[in-house]
Coordinates of N, CA and C in Angstrom, one line a residue:
M274 N 144.2 92.9 33.7 CA 145.6 93.0 33.2 C 145.6 92.7 31.7
N275 N 146.4 93.4 30.9 CA 146.4 93.2 29.5 C 147.6 92.4 29.1
A276 N 147.6 92.0 27.8 CA 148.7 91.2 27.3 C 150.1 91.9 27.4
A277 N 150.1 93.2 27.4 CA 151.4 93.9 27.4 C 152.1 93.7 28.8
S278 N 151.4 93.4 29.8 CA 152.1 93.2 31.1 C 152.2 91.8 31.6
F279 N 151.9 90.8 30.7 CA 152.0 89.4 31.1 C 153.4 89.0 31.4
Q280 N 154.4 89.7 30.8 CA 155.8 89.3 31.0 C 156.2 89.5 32.5
E281 N 155.5 90.4 33.2 CA 155.9 90.6 34.6 C 155.5 89.4 35.5
R282 N 154.6 88.5 35.0 CA 154.1 87.5 35.8 C 154.5 86.1 35.3
I283 N 155.4 86.0 34.4 CA 155.9 84.7 33.9 C 157.4 84.6 34.1
A284 N 157.8 83.7 34.8 CA 159.3 83.5 35.1 C 159.8 82.2 34.5
C285 N 160.9 82.2 33.8 CA 161.6 81.0 33.4 C 162.6 80.6 34.5
V286 N 162.4 79.5 35.1 CA 163.1 79.0 36.3 C 164.1 77.9 35.8
L287 N 165.4 78.2 35.8 CA 166.4 77.2 35.4 C 166.9 76.5 36.7
V288 N 166.6 75.2 36.8 CA 166.9 74.5 38.0 C 168.2 73.7 37.9
R289 N 169.1 74.1 38.7 CA 170.5 73.5 38.8 C 171.2 73.5 37.4
P290 N 171.2 74.6 36.7 CA 171.9 74.6 35.4 C 173.4 74.4 35.6
Q291 N 174.0 73.6 34.7 CA 175.4 73.2 34.9 C 176.4 74.2 34.1
H292 N 175.9 74.7 33.0 CA 176.8 75.4 32.1 C 176.4 76.9 32.0
P293 N 177.2 77.8 32.4 CA 176.8 79.3 32.4 C 176.5 79.7 31.0
G294 N 177.1 79.1 30.0 CA 176.7 79.6 28.6 C 175.2 79.3 28.3
N295 N 174.7 78.3 28.9 CA 173.2 78.0 28.7 C 172.4 79.0 29.4
I296 N 172.9 79.5 30.5 CA 172.1 80.5 31.2 C 172.0 81.8 30.4
G297 N 173.2 82.2 29.8 CA 173.2 83.3 28.9 C 172.4 83.1 27.7
A298 N 172.5 82.0 27.1 CA 171.7 81.7 25.9 C 170.2 81.7 26.2
A299 N 169.8 81.2 27.3 CA 168.4 81.2 27.7 C 167.9 82.6 27.9
A300 N 168.8 83.5 28.5 CA 168.4 84.9 28.6 C 168.2 85.5 27.3
R301 N 169.1 85.2 26.3 CA 168.9 85.8 25.0 C 167.6 85.3 24.3
A302 N 167.3 84.0 24.5 CA 166.1 83.4 23.9 C 164.8 84.1 24.5
M303 N 164.9 84.4 25.8 CA 163.7 85.0 26.4 C 163.6 86.5 25.9
R304 N 164.7 87.2 25.9 CA 164.7 88.6 25.5 C 164.1 88.8 24.1
T305 N 164.5 87.9 23.2 CA 164.0 88.1 21.8 C 162.5 87.9 21.7
M306 N 161.8 87.3 22.7 CA 160.4 87.1 22.7 C 159.7 87.9 23.7
G307 N 160.4 88.8 24.4 CA 159.8 89.8 25.3 C 159.6 89.3 26.7
L308 N 160.2 88.1 27.1 CA 160.1 87.7 28.5 C 161.3 88.3 29.2
M309 N 161.1 88.7 30.5 CA 162.1 89.4 31.2 C 162.4 88.8 32.6
R310 N 161.8 87.8 33.0 CA 162.0 87.3 34.4 C 162.7 85.9 34.3
L311 N 164.0 86.0 34.6 CA 164.8 84.8 34.7 C 165.1 84.5 36.1
V312 N 164.9 83.2 36.5 CA 165.2 82.8 37.9 C 166.1 81.6 37.9
L313 N 167.1 81.6 38.8 CA 168.1 80.5 38.8 C 168.0 79.8 40.2
V314 N 168.1 78.5 40.1 CA 168.1 77.7 41.3 C 169.4 76.9 41.3
A315 N 170.2 77.2 42.3 CA 171.5 76.4 42.5 C 172.3 76.2 41.2
P316 N 172.6 77.3 40.5 CA 173.4 77.2 39.3 C 174.9 76.8 39.7
Q317 N 175.5 75.9 38.9 CA 176.8 75.5 39.2 C 177.8 76.6 39.1
R318 N 177.7 77.5 38.1 CA 178.6 78.7 38.0 C 177.8 79.9 37.5
F319 N 177.7 80.8 38.4 CA 177.0 82.1 38.0 C 177.2 83.1 39.2
P320 N 177.6 84.3 38.8 CA 177.8 84.9 37.5 C 179.1 84.3 36.9
D321 N 179.2 84.5 35.5 CA 180.3 83.9 34.8 C 180.4 84.7 33.5
P322 N 181.6 84.9 33.0 CA 181.8 85.6 31.7 C 181.1 84.9 30.6
E323 N 181.1 83.6 30.6 CA 180.5 82.9 29.5 C 179.0 83.1 29.4
A324 N 178.3 83.3 30.6 CA 176.9 83.6 30.6 C 176.7 85.0 29.9
I325 N 177.5 86.0 30.2 CA 177.4 87.3 29.6 C 177.7 87.2 28.1
A326 N 178.7 86.5 27.7 CA 179.0 86.4 26.2 C 177.8 85.8 25.5
L327 N 177.2 84.7 26.0 CA 176.1 84.0 25.3 C 174.8 84.7 25.4
A328 N 174.7 85.7 26.3 CA 173.5 86.5 26.4 C 173.3 87.4 25.3
A329 N 174.4 87.8 24.6 CA 174.5 88.6 23.4 C 173.7 89.9 23.6
G330 N 173.8 90.6 24.7 CA 173.2 91.8 24.9 C 172.0 91.8 25.9
A331 N 171.6 90.6 26.3 CA 170.4 90.5 27.2 C 171.0 90.5 28.6
D332 N 171.9 91.4 28.9 CA 172.6 91.4 30.2 C 171.6 91.8 31.3
A333 N 170.6 92.6 31.0 CA 169.7 93.1 32.0 C 169.0 91.9 32.7
L334 N 168.7 90.8 31.9 CA 168.0 89.7 32.5 C 168.9 89.0 33.5
L335 N 170.2 88.9 33.1 CA 171.2 88.2 34.0 C 171.4 89.1 35.3
D336 N 171.5 90.4 35.1 CA 171.7 91.3 36.3 C 170.5 91.2 37.2
A337 N 169.3 91.0 36.7 CA 168.1 91.0 37.6 C 167.8 89.6 38.1
A338 N 168.4 88.6 37.6 CA 168.0 87.2 37.9 C 168.3 86.9 39.4
P339 N 167.3 86.6 40.2 CA 167.6 86.1 41.5 C 168.2 84.7 41.5
V340 N 169.0 84.4 42.5 CA 169.6 83.1 42.6 C 169.2 82.5 43.9
H341 N 168.5 81.3 43.8 CA 167.9 80.7 45.0 C 168.7 79.4 45.3
A342 N 168.8 79.0 46.5 CA 169.4 77.8 46.9 C 168.5 76.6 46.8
S343 N 167.2 76.8 46.8 CA 166.3 75.7 46.7 C 165.1 76.1 45.8
L344 N 164.4 75.1 45.2 CA 163.3 75.3 44.4 C 162.1 75.9 45.2
D345 N 162.0 75.5 46.4 CA 160.8 76.0 47.2 C 160.9 77.5 47.3
T346 N 162.0 78.1 47.6 CA 162.1 79.5 47.7 C 161.9 80.2 46.4
A347 N 162.4 79.6 45.3 CA 162.2 80.1 44.0 C 160.7 80.2 43.6
L348 N 159.9 79.2 44.1 CA 158.5 79.2 43.7 C 157.6 80.0 44.7
A349 N 158.1 80.6 45.7 CA 157.3 81.4 46.6 C 156.6 82.5 45.8
G350 N 155.3 82.5 46.0 CA 154.4 83.5 45.3 C 153.8 83.0 44.0
C351 N 154.3 81.9 43.5 CA 153.9 81.3 42.3 C 152.5 80.6 42.5
T352 N 151.6 80.8 41.5 CA 150.3 80.1 41.6 C 150.1 79.1 40.5
L353 N 151.0 79.1 39.5 CA 150.9 78.0 38.5 C 152.3 77.7 38.1
A354 N 152.7 76.4 38.2 CA 154.0 75.9 37.8 C 153.9 74.8 36.7
L355 N 154.6 75.0 35.6 CA 154.6 74.0 34.6 C 156.0 73.6 34.4
G356 N 156.2 72.2 34.4 CA 157.6 71.7 34.3 C 157.9 71.1 33.0
L357 N 158.9 71.6 32.4 CA 159.4 71.0 31.0 C 160.1 69.7 31.2
S358 N 159.7 68.7 30.5 CA 160.4 67.4 30.6 C 160.4 66.8 29.2
A359 N 161.6 66.2 28.9 CA 161.7 65.5 27.6 C 161.1 64.1 27.6
R360 N 161.1 63.6 28.9 CA 160.6 62.2 29.0 C 159.4 62.1 29.9
R361 N 158.6 61.1 29.7 CA 157.5 60.8 30.6 C 158.1 60.2 31.8
R362 N 157.8 60.8 33.0 CA 158.4 60.4 34.2 C 157.4 59.6 35.0
G363 N 157.9 59.1 36.2 CA 157.0 58.4 37.1 C 156.1 59.2 37.9
V364 N 155.9 60.5 37.5 CA 155.0 61.4 38.2 C 153.8 61.6 37.3
A365 N 152.6 61.2 37.8 CA 151.4 61.3 37.0 C 150.9 62.8 37.0
L366 N 151.2 63.5 35.9 CA 150.8 64.9 35.8 C 150.0 65.0 34.5
P367 N 149.1 66.0 34.4 CA 148.6 66.3 33.1 C 149.7 66.7 32.2
E368 N 149.7 66.2 30.9 CA 150.8 66.5 30.0 C 150.2 67.4 28.9
L369 N 151.0 68.5 28.6 CA 150.6 69.5 27.6 C 151.7 69.6 26.6
D370 N 151.3 69.9 25.4 CA 152.4 70.3 24.4 C 152.7 71.7 24.6
P371 N 153.8 72.2 24.0 CA 154.2 73.6 24.2 C 153.1 74.7 23.9
R372 N 152.3 74.4 22.9 CA 151.3 75.4 22.6 C 150.2 75.5 23.6
A373 N 149.8 74.3 24.1 CA 148.8 74.3 25.1 C 149.3 74.8 26.4
G374 N 150.6 74.5 26.7 CA 151.2 74.9 28.0 C 151.4 76.4 28.0
A375 N 151.8 77.0 26.8 CA 151.9 78.5 26.7 C 150.6 79.2 26.9
A376 N 149.6 78.6 26.2 CA 148.2 79.2 26.3 C 147.8 79.2 27.8
R377 N 148.0 78.1 28.5 CA 147.6 78.1 29.9 C 148.4 79.1 30.7
A378 N 149.7 79.1 30.5 CA 150.5 80.1 31.3 C 150.1 81.5 31.0
F379 N 149.9 81.8 29.7 CA 149.5 83.2 29.3 C 148.2 83.6 29.9
A380 N 147.2 82.7 29.8 CA 145.9 83.0 30.3 C 145.9 83.3 31.8
H381 N 146.7 82.4 32.5 CA 146.8 82.6 34.0 C 147.5 83.9 34.3
A382 N 148.6 84.2 33.6 CA 149.3 85.5 33.9 C 148.4 86.7 33.6
V383 N 147.7 86.7 32.5 CA 146.8 87.8 32.1 C 145.7 88.0 33.2
A384 N 145.3 86.8 33.8 CA 144.2 86.9 34.8 C 144.8 87.3 36.1
G385 N 146.1 87.6 36.2 CA 146.7 88.1 37.5 C 147.5 87.1 38.3
G386 N 147.6 85.8 37.8 CA 148.4 84.8 38.5 C 149.9 85.0 38.2
Q387 N 150.7 84.3 39.1 CA 152.1 84.2 38.9 C 152.5 82.9 38.4
V388 N 153.3 82.8 37.3 CA 153.6 81.6 36.6 C 155.1 81.3 36.6
A389 N 155.4 80.1 36.8 CA 156.8 79.6 36.7 C 156.9 78.5 35.7
L390 N 157.8 78.7 34.7 CA 158.1 77.6 33.8 C 159.4 77.0 34.2
L391 N 159.4 75.7 34.6 CA 160.6 75.1 35.2 C 161.3 74.3 34.1
F392 N 162.6 74.5 34.1 CA 163.5 73.8 33.2 C 164.6 73.1 34.0
G393 N 164.8 71.8 33.8 CA 165.8 71.1 34.6 C 167.2 71.2 34.0
N394 N 168.1 70.6 34.7 CA 169.5 70.8 34.3 C 169.8 70.0 33.0
E395 N 171.0 70.2 32.4 CA 171.3 69.7 31.1 C 171.5 68.2 31.1
R396 N 171.9 67.6 32.2 CA 172.2 66.2 32.3 C 171.0 65.3 32.4
A397 N 170.1 65.7 33.4 CA 169.0 64.8 33.7 C 167.7 65.4 33.7
G398 N 167.6 66.8 33.5 CA 166.3 67.4 33.5 C 165.8 67.6 34.9
L399 N 164.5 67.7 35.0 CA 163.8 67.9 36.3 C 163.7 66.6 37.0
E400 N 164.0 66.5 38.3 CA 163.8 65.3 39.1 C 162.4 65.1 39.4
N401 N 162.0 63.9 39.8 CA 160.6 63.6 40.1 C 160.0 64.5 41.2
D402 N 160.8 64.8 42.3 CA 160.3 65.6 43.4 C 160.1 67.1 42.9
E403 N 160.9 67.5 41.9 CA 160.7 68.9 41.4 C 159.5 68.9 40.5
L404 N 159.3 67.9 39.7 CA 158.1 67.8 38.9 C 156.8 67.7 39.7
A405 N 156.9 67.1 40.9 CA 155.8 66.9 41.8 C 155.3 68.3 42.3
R406 N 156.1 69.3 42.2 CA 155.6 70.6 42.6 C 154.9 71.4 41.5
C407 N 154.8 70.8 40.4 CA 154.1 71.4 39.2 C 152.7 71.0 39.1
H408 N 151.9 71.9 38.5 CA 150.5 71.6 38.2 C 150.4 70.8 36.9
A409 N 151.3 70.8 36.0 CA 151.3 70.1 34.8 C 152.7 70.0 34.2
M410 N 152.8 69.0 33.3 CA 154.1 68.9 32.6 C 154.0 69.3 31.1
V411 N 155.0 70.0 30.6 CA 155.0 70.3 29.2 C 156.1 69.5 28.5
R412 N 155.7 68.8 27.5 CA 156.6 67.9 26.8 C 156.7 68.3 25.3
I413 N 157.9 68.7 24.9 CA 158.2 69.1 23.5 C 158.2 67.9 22.7
P414 N 157.4 67.7 21.7 CA 157.2 66.4 21.0 C 158.4 66.2 20.0
S415 N 159.6 65.9 20.5 CA 160.7 65.6 19.7 C 160.6 64.2 19.3
V416 N 161.5 63.7 18.4 CA 161.5 62.4 17.9 C 162.0 61.5 19.1
E417 N 161.4 60.3 19.1 CA 161.6 59.4 20.3 C 163.1 58.9 20.4
D418 N 163.8 58.8 19.3 CA 165.2 58.3 19.4 C 166.3 59.3 19.6
F419 N 165.8 60.6 19.7 CA 166.8 61.7 20.0 C 166.1 62.9 20.5
S420 N 165.8 62.8 21.8 CA 165.0 63.9 22.5 C 165.9 64.9 23.2
S421 N 167.2 64.8 23.0 CA 168.1 65.7 23.8 C 168.1 67.1 23.2
L422 N 167.2 67.9 23.8 CA 167.1 69.3 23.4 C 167.9 70.2 24.3
N423 N 168.7 71.1 23.7 CA 169.5 72.0 24.6 C 168.6 72.8 25.4
L424 N 169.1 73.2 26.7 CA 168.3 73.9 27.6 C 167.8 75.2 27.0
A425 N 168.7 76.0 26.4 CA 168.2 77.3 25.9 C 167.3 77.1 24.7
Q426 N 167.4 76.0 24.0 CA 166.4 75.7 22.9 C 165.1 75.5 23.5
A427 N 165.0 74.7 24.6 CA 163.7 74.5 25.2 C 163.1 75.8 25.7
V428 N 163.9 76.7 26.2 CA 163.4 78.0 26.7 C 162.9 78.8 25.5
Q429 N 163.6 78.7 24.3 CA 163.2 79.4 23.1 C 161.8 78.9 22.6
V430 N 161.6 77.6 22.6 CA 160.3 77.1 22.2 C 159.2 77.6 23.0
M431 N 159.3 77.6 24.3 CA 158.2 78.2 25.2 C 158.1 79.7 25.0
A432 N 159.2 80.4 24.9 CA 159.1 81.8 24.8 C 158.5 82.2 23.5
Y433 N 158.7 81.4 22.4 CA 158.1 81.7 21.1 C 156.6 81.5 21.2
E434 N 156.2 80.4 21.8 CA 154.7 80.1 21.9 C 154.0 81.2 22.8
L435 N 154.7 81.7 23.8 CA 154.1 82.7 24.6 C 154.0 84.0 23.8
R436 N 155.0 84.3 22.9 CA 155.0 85.4 22.0 C 153.8 85.3 21.1
L437 N 153.5 84.2 20.6 CA 152.3 84.0 19.7 C 151.1 84.3 20.5
C438 N 151.0 83.9 21.7 CA 149.8 84.2 22.5 C 149.6 85.7 22.7
A439 N 150.7 86.4 23.0 CA 150.6 87.8 23.1 C 150.2 88.5 21.8
L440 N 150.8 88.1 20.7 CA 150.4 88.7 19.4 C 148.9 88.4 19.1
A441 N 148.4 87.2 19.4 CA 147.0 86.9 19.2 C 146.1 87.7 20.1
Q442 N 146.5 88.0 21.3 CA 145.8 88.8 22.2 C 145.7 90.2 21.6
G443 N 146.8 90.7 21.1 CA 146.8 92.0 20.6 C 146.0 92.2 19.3
Q444 N 145.7 91.1 18.6 CA 144.8 91.1 17.5 C 143.4 90.8 17.8
G445 N 143.1 90.8 19.1 CA 141.7 90.6 19.5 C 141.3 89.3 20.0
A446 N 142.2 88.3 20.0 CA 141.9 87.0 20.6 C 141.6 87.1 22.0
G447 N 140.6 86.3 22.5 CA 140.2 86.4 23.9 C 141.3 85.8 24.8
A448 N 141.3 86.3 26.0 CA 142.2 85.7 27.0 C 141.5 85.8 28.4
G449 N 142.2 85.2 29.4 CA 141.6 85.2 30.7 C 141.6 83.7 31.1
D450 N 141.8 83.5 32.4 CA 141.8 82.1 32.9 C 140.4 81.7 33.2
A451 N 139.8 80.9 32.3 CA 138.4 80.5 32.4 C 138.1 79.9 33.7
D452 N 139.0 79.1 34.3 CA 138.7 78.4 35.5 C 139.3 79.1 36.7
A453 N 139.6 80.4 36.6 CA 140.2 81.1 37.7 C 139.2 81.2 38.9
P454 N 139.7 80.8 40.1 CA 138.7 80.9 41.2 C 138.4 82.3 41.6
A455 N 137.3 82.5 42.4 CA 137.0 83.9 42.8 C 138.1 84.5 43.6
E456 N 138.7 83.7 44.5 CA 139.8 84.2 45.2 C 141.1 83.6 44.6
P457 N 142.2 84.4 44.7 CA 143.4 83.8 44.1 C 143.9 82.5 44.8
P458 N 144.4 81.6 44.0 CA 144.9 80.4 44.7 C 146.1 80.6 45.5
A459 N 146.2 79.8 46.5 CA 147.4 79.8 47.4 C 148.6 79.6 46.6
D460 N 149.7 80.3 46.9 CA 150.9 80.1 46.1 C 151.6 78.7 46.6
L461 N 152.6 78.4 45.8 CA 153.2 77.0 46.0 C 153.9 76.9 47.4
A462 N 154.5 78.0 47.9 CA 155.1 78.0 49.2 C 154.0 77.7 50.3
Q463 N 152.8 78.3 50.1 CA 151.7 78.1 51.1 C 151.2 76.6 50.9
M464 N 151.2 76.1 49.7 CA 150.8 74.7 49.5 C 151.8 73.8 50.2
E465 N 153.1 74.1 50.0 CA 154.1 73.2 50.7 C 154.0 73.2 52.2
A466 N 153.7 74.4 52.8 CA 153.4 74.5 54.2 C 152.2 73.6 54.6
F467 N 151.2 73.6 53.8 CA 150.0 72.7 54.0 C 150.4 71.3 54.0
F468 N 151.2 70.9 53.0 CA 151.7 69.5 52.9 C 152.5 69.1 54.1
E469 N 153.4 70.0 54.5 CA 154.2 69.7 55.7 C 153.3 69.5 57.0
H470 N 152.1 70.1 57.0 CA 151.2 69.8 58.1 C 150.4 68.6 57.8
L471 N 150.0 68.3 56.6 CA 149.2 67.2 56.3 C 149.9 65.8 56.5
W472 N 151.1 65.7 56.1 CA 151.8 64.4 56.3 C 151.9 63.9 57.7
P473 N 152.4 64.8 58.7 CA 152.4 64.3 60.1 C 151.0 64.1 60.6
A474 N 150.0 64.9 60.2 CA 148.6 64.7 60.7 C 148.1 63.3 60.3
L475 N 148.4 62.9 59.0 CA 148.0 61.5 58.6 C 148.7 60.4 59.5
H476 N 149.9 60.7 59.8 CA 150.6 59.7 60.7 C 149.9 59.7 62.1
A477 N 149.6 60.9 62.6 CA 149.0 61.1 63.9 C 147.7 60.3 64.1
I478 N 146.9 60.2 63.0 CA 145.6 59.5 63.1 C 145.8 58.1 62.6
D479 N 147.1 57.6 62.4 CA 147.4 56.3 61.9 C 146.6 56.0 60.6
F480 N 146.6 56.9 59.7 CA 145.9 56.8 58.4 C 146.5 55.7 57.6
H481 N 147.9 55.6 57.6 CA 148.5 54.6 56.7 C 148.5 53.2 57.2
K482 N 148.3 53.0 58.6 CA 148.2 51.7 59.2 C 149.3 50.8 58.8
G483 N 150.5 51.3 58.9 CA 151.7 50.6 58.7 C 152.2 50.5 57.2
R484 N 151.4 51.0 56.3 CA 151.7 50.9 54.9 C 152.7 52.1 54.6
A485 N 153.5 51.9 53.5 CA 154.4 53.0 53.1 C 153.5 54.2 52.6
P486 N 153.9 55.4 53.1 CA 153.0 56.6 52.8 C 153.3 57.2 51.4
F487 N 154.3 56.8 50.7 CA 154.7 57.5 49.5 C 153.6 57.7 48.4
T488 N 152.9 56.6 48.1 CA 152.0 56.6 47.0 C 150.8 57.5 47.4
I489 N 150.2 57.4 48.6 CA 149.1 58.2 49.0 C 149.5 59.7 49.1
E490 N 150.7 59.9 49.6 CA 151.1 61.3 49.6 C 151.3 61.9 48.3
R491 N 151.8 61.2 47.3 CA 151.9 61.7 46.0 C 150.6 61.9 45.3
R492 N 149.6 61.1 45.6 CA 148.3 61.3 45.0 C 147.5 62.4 45.7
L493 N 147.7 62.6 47.0 CA 147.1 63.7 47.6 C 147.7 65.0 47.2
R494 N 149.0 65.0 47.0 CA 149.7 66.2 46.4 C 149.1 66.6 45.1
R495 N 148.9 65.7 44.2 CA 148.3 65.9 42.9 C 146.9 66.5 43.0
L496 N 146.1 65.9 43.9 CA 144.7 66.3 44.1 C 144.7 67.7 44.6
F497 N 145.4 68.1 45.6 CA 145.3 69.5 46.1 C 145.9 70.5 45.1
L498 N 147.0 70.1 44.4 CA 147.5 71.1 43.4 C 146.5 71.3 42.3
R499 N 145.8 70.2 41.9 CA 144.8 70.3 40.9 C 143.6 71.2 41.4
A500 N 143.3 71.1 42.6 CA 142.1 71.8 43.2 C 142.4 73.3 43.3
R501 N 143.7 73.7 43.4 CA 144.1 75.1 43.6 C 143.3 75.8 44.7
P502 N 143.4 75.4 45.9 CA 142.6 76.0 47.0 C 143.1 77.4 47.2
S503 N 142.3 78.3 47.7 CA 142.7 79.6 48.1 C 143.4 79.6 49.5
L504 N 144.0 80.7 49.9 CA 144.6 80.7 51.2 C 143.6 80.5 52.3
R505 N 142.4 81.1 52.1 CA 141.3 81.0 53.1 C 140.9 79.5 53.2
E506 N 140.8 78.8 52.1 CA 140.5 77.4 52.1 C 141.6 76.6 52.8
L507 N 142.8 76.9 52.5 CA 143.9 76.3 53.2 C 143.9 76.4 54.7
R508 N 143.5 77.6 55.2 CA 143.4 77.8 56.6 C 142.3 76.9 57.2
I509 N 141.2 76.7 56.5 CA 140.2 75.8 57.0 C 140.8 74.4 57.1
L510 N 141.5 74.0 56.0 CA 142.1 72.6 56.0 C 143.1 72.5 57.2
H511 N 143.9 73.5 57.4 CA 144.9 73.5 58.5 C 144.1 73.3 59.9
G512 N 142.9 74.0 60.0 CA 142.2 73.9 61.2 C 141.6 72.5 61.4
I513 N 141.2 71.8 60.3 CA 140.7 70.5 60.4 C 141.9 69.5 60.8
L514 N 143.0 69.7 60.2 CA 144.2 68.9 60.6 C 144.6 69.1 62.0
A515 N 144.5 70.3 62.5 CA 144.9 70.6 63.9 C 143.9 69.9 64.8
D516 N 142.6 69.9 64.5 CA 141.6 69.3 65.3 C 141.8 67.7 65.3
A517 N 142.1 67.2 64.1 CA 142.4 65.8 64.0 C 143.6 65.4 64.9
E518 N 144.7 66.2 64.9 CA 145.8 65.9 65.7 C 145.5 66.0 67.2
R519 N 144.7 66.9 67.5 CA 144.3 67.1 68.9 C 143.5 65.9 69.4
M520 N 142.5 65.5 68.6 CA 141.7 64.3 69.0 C 142.5 63.0 69.1
A521 N 143.5 62.9 68.2 CA 144.4 61.7 68.2 C 145.2 61.7 69.5
Q522 N 145.7 62.9 69.9 CA 146.5 63.0 71.1 C 145.6 62.6 72.3
I523 N 144.4 63.1 72.3 CA 143.5 62.8 73.5 C 143.3 61.3 73.5
A524 N 143.1 60.6 72.4 CA 142.9 59.2 72.3 C 144.1 58.4 72.8
R525 N 145.3 58.9 72.5 CA 146.5 58.3 73.0 C 146.7 58.4 74.5
D526 N 146.3 59.6 75.0 CA 146.5 59.9 76.4 C 145.5 59.0 77.2
R527 N 144.3 58.8 76.7 CA 143.3 58.0 77.4 C 143.8 56.5 77.4
A528 N 144.4 56.1 76.3 CA 144.9 54.7 76.1 C 145.9 54.3 77.2
V529 N 146.7 55.3 77.6 CA 147.8 55.0 78.6 C 147.3 55.3 80.0
E530 N 146.1 55.7 80.3 CA 145.6 56.0 81.6 C 145.3 54.7 82.3

């Protein structure tokens, strides 16, 4: 895949946007830099005339933008998710600046992966459980005492950096995901299905031994997202979990005989 088609594999995902004008302005910011995939998650008001007005001609992005009720459905098929956040949160993720984040996103898309750039809502940004679905966090290095960047401005920063990546590729700079696995990684929906199997399996074998599961679940989530297993590898892990659950059930049955 060449740089010219990377736009088809990078989506800007606006999570719970409150103001329709920001949706339109984000579409305009994307269109000026050649990005074409806008995705909306639970927007407060959309469609809306204000979104059309602020898009300033980028209506095609608004018309094509899918609207999802949840982030999980919006991320279906995605193999790399980067979450934009103005603040360091309580979620331990690799932290990238916009240039490094754009380079990673661009290389992944050129290698054939599906990329989602997540932007939180205007009031509070991305929540911790939304960031937990990401492989890394991108933090725009604003001044510490005034980090309130407008949503569309944040989209513009990332779109610009991606545009620079595309121009560099066109001038002969190398691209390609250097650490791309031989098989494509499982998408985030498949990863969530694995986590939904893993958590009860840990309970079934009494792994937590009465301790709160939150910390270990958060660390395991980071570990598996960092590992980027393929779907075939996930099937193996599902099989291991199913066997563990079966053996735990046998042990419980024998205990009550």
